[in-house]
Short mmCIF file of C-alpha atoms in Angstrom, two decimals:
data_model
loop_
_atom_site.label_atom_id
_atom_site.label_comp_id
_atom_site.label_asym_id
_atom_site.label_seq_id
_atom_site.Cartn_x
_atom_site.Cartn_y
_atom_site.Cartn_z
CA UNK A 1 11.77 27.32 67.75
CA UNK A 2 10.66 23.68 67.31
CA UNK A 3 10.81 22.34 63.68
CA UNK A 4 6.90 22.30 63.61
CA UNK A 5 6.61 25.96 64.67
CA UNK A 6 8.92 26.52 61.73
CA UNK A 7 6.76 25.00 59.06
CA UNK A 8 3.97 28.01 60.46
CA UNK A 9 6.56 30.88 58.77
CA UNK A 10 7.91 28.91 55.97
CA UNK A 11 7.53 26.16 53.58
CA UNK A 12 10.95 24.59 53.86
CA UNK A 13 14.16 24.39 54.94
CA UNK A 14 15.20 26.30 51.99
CA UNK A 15 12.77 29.08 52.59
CA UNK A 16 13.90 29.71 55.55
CA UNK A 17 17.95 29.71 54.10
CA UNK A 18 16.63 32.03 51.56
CA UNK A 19 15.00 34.71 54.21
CA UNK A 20 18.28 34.71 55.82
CA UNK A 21 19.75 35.77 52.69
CA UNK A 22 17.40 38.43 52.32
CA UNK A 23 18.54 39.57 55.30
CA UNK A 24 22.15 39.76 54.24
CA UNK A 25 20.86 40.97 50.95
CA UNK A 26 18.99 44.13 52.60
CA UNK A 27 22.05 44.41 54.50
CA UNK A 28 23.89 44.97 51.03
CA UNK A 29 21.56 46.81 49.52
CA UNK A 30 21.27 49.76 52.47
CA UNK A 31 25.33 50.03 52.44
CA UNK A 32 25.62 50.62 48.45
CA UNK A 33 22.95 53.56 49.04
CA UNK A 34 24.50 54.81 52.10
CA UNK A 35 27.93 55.11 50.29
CA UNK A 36 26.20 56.24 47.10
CA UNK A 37 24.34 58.86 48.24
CA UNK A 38 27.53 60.31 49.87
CA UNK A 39 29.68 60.26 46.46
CA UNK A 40 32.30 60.06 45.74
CA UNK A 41 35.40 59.43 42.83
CA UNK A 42 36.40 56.05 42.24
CA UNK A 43 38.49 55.13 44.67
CA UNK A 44 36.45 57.17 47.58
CA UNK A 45 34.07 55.02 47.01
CA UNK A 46 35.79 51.58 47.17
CA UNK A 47 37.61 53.36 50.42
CA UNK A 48 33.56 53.31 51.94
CA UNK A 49 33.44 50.07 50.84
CA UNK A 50 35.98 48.58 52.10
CA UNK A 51 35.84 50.31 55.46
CA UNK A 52 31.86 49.03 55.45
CA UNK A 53 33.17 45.58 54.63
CA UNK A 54 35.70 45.52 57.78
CA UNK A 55 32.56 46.39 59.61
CA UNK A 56 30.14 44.33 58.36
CA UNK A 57 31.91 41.56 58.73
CA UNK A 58 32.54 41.47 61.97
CA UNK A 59 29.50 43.00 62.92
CA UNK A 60 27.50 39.99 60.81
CA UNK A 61 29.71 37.67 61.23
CA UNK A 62 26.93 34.27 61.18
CA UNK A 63 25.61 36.18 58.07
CA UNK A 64 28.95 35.98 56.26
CA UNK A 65 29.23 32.40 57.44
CA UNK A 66 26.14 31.25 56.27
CA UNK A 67 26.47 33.09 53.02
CA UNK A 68 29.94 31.59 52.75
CA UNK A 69 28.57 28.03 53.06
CA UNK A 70 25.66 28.82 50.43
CA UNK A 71 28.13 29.27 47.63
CA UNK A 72 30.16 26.37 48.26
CA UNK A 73 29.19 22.75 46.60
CA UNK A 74 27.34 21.81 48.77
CA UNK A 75 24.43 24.16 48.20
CA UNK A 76 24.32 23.84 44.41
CA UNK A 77 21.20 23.66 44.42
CA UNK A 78 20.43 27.10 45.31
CA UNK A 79 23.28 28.70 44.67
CA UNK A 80 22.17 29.76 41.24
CA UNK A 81 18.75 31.55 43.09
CA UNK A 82 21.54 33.16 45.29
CA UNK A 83 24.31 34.65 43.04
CA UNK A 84 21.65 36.06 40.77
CA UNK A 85 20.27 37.89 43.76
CA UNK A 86 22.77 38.59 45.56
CA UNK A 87 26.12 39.34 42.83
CA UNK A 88 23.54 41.06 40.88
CA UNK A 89 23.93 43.89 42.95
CA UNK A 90 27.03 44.36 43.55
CA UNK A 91 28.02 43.76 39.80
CA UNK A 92 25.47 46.32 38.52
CA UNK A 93 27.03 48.63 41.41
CA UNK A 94 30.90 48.25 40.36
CA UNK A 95 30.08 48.68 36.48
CA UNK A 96 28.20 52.17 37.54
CA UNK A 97 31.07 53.07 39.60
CA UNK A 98 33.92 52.12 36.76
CA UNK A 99 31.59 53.55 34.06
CA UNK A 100 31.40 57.15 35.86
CA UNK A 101 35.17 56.66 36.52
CA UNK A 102 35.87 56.07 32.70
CA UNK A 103 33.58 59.34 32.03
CA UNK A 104 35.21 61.28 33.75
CA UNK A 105 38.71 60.18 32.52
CA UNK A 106 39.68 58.52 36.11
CA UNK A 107 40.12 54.77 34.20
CA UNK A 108 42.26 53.53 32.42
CA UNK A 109 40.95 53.42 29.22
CA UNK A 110 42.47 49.35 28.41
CA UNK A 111 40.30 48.28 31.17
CA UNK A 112 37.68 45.97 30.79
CA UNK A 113 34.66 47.08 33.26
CA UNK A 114 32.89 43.77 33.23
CA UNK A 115 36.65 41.96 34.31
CA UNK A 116 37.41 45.25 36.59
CA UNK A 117 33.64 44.86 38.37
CA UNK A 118 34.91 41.20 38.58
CA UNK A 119 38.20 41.63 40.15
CA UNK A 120 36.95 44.18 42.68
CA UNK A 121 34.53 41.97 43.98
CA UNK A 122 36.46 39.13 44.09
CA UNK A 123 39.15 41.37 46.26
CA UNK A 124 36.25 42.40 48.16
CA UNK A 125 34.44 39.14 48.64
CA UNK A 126 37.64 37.34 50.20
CA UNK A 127 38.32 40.66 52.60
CA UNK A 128 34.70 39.88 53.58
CA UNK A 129 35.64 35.94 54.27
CA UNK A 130 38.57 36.57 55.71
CA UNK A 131 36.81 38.34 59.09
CA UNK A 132 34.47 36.10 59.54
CA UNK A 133 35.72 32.96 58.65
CA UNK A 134 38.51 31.01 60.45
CA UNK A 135 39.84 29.78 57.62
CA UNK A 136 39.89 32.65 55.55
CA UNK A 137 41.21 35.03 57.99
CA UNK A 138 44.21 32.19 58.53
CA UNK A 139 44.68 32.59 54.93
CA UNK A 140 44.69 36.29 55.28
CA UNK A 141 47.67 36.10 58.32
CA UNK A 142 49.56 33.71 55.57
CA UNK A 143 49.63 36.48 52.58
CA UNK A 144 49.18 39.78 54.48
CA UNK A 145 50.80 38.73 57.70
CA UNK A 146 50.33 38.57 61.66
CA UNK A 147 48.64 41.50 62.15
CA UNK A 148 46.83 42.04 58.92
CA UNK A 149 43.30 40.93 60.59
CA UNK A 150 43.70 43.35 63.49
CA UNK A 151 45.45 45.93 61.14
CA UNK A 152 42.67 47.18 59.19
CA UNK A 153 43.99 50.84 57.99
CA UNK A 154 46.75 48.88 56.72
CA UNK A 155 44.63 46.64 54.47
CA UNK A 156 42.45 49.24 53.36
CA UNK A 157 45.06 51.35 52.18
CA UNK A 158 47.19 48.60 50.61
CA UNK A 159 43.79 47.50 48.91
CA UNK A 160 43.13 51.08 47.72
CA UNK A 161 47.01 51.28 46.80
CA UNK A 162 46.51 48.68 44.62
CA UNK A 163 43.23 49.45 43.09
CA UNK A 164 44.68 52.75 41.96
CA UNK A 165 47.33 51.28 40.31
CA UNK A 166 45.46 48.69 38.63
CA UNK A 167 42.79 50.66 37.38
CA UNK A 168 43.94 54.29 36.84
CA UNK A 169 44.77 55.61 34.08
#
């Protein structure tokens, strides 16, 4: 598409970066409601996650790329339209998932949801990164070894491993 055809579906450059998101965000949205509405304890659920995220990620990779590069420095100046769109979800999903968990007694009960919710994403965010970005999945190799991007049971179990014993009580 020519940069005047463009202009005919959106008013900038930055509209059209922020459709893409919505893509990625629609994306997001229709794998927390799969794996909701298939329930789940705890750690079930972070298992679906997980797996989706091995998926996804490979699957979307130039999604994951350009969402990587929209949270860096050098789109500042939308990254504060993005991670209130885009985190807001997956925050608000995390604290309903360690909330239930701490209903039901599954939690432990020192543990801070809004710094849990925090952690898991973060865990989640650079699994994401790491198979779709070069540099990240490098990274990845260095701590998890060789194999670890090809060796995806292995990750998700280790991950789930060591949610469990973070976070149970």
């Amino acid at each position: 598409i020519s940069i005047g055809s463009m202009y005919k579906y959106f008013e900038s450059k930055e509209n059209l970066f922020l459709s893409v998101i919505d893509r990625a965000y629609s994306v997001i949205e229709n794998a927390i409601s799969l794996i909701d509405s298939e329930g789940g304890t705890l750690f079930e659920r972070l298992d679906k996650i997980i797996r989706y995220v091995q998926k996804y990620s490979r699957e979307y990779k130039l999604l994951n790329q350009v969402y990587l590069e929209a949270t860096t420095q050098g789109l500042a100046g939308i990254s504060g339209k993005l991670s209130n769109k885009m985190e807001t979800v997956s925050s608000a999903y995390y604290k309903s998932l360690l909330n239930t968990a701490a209903e039901k007694g599954d939690l432990d009960k020192n543990i801070s949801i809004n710094t849990a919710s925090f952690c898991i994403d973060n865990i989640i965010l650079l699994l994401q990164f790491s198979y779709s970005s070069e540099y990240y999945r490098e990274r990845m190799k260095i701590f998890a070894g060789d194999n670890s991007v090809k060796d995806d049971e292995r990750i998700r179990e280790e991950i789930i491993y060591f949610f469990k014993k973070a976070l149970a009580p």
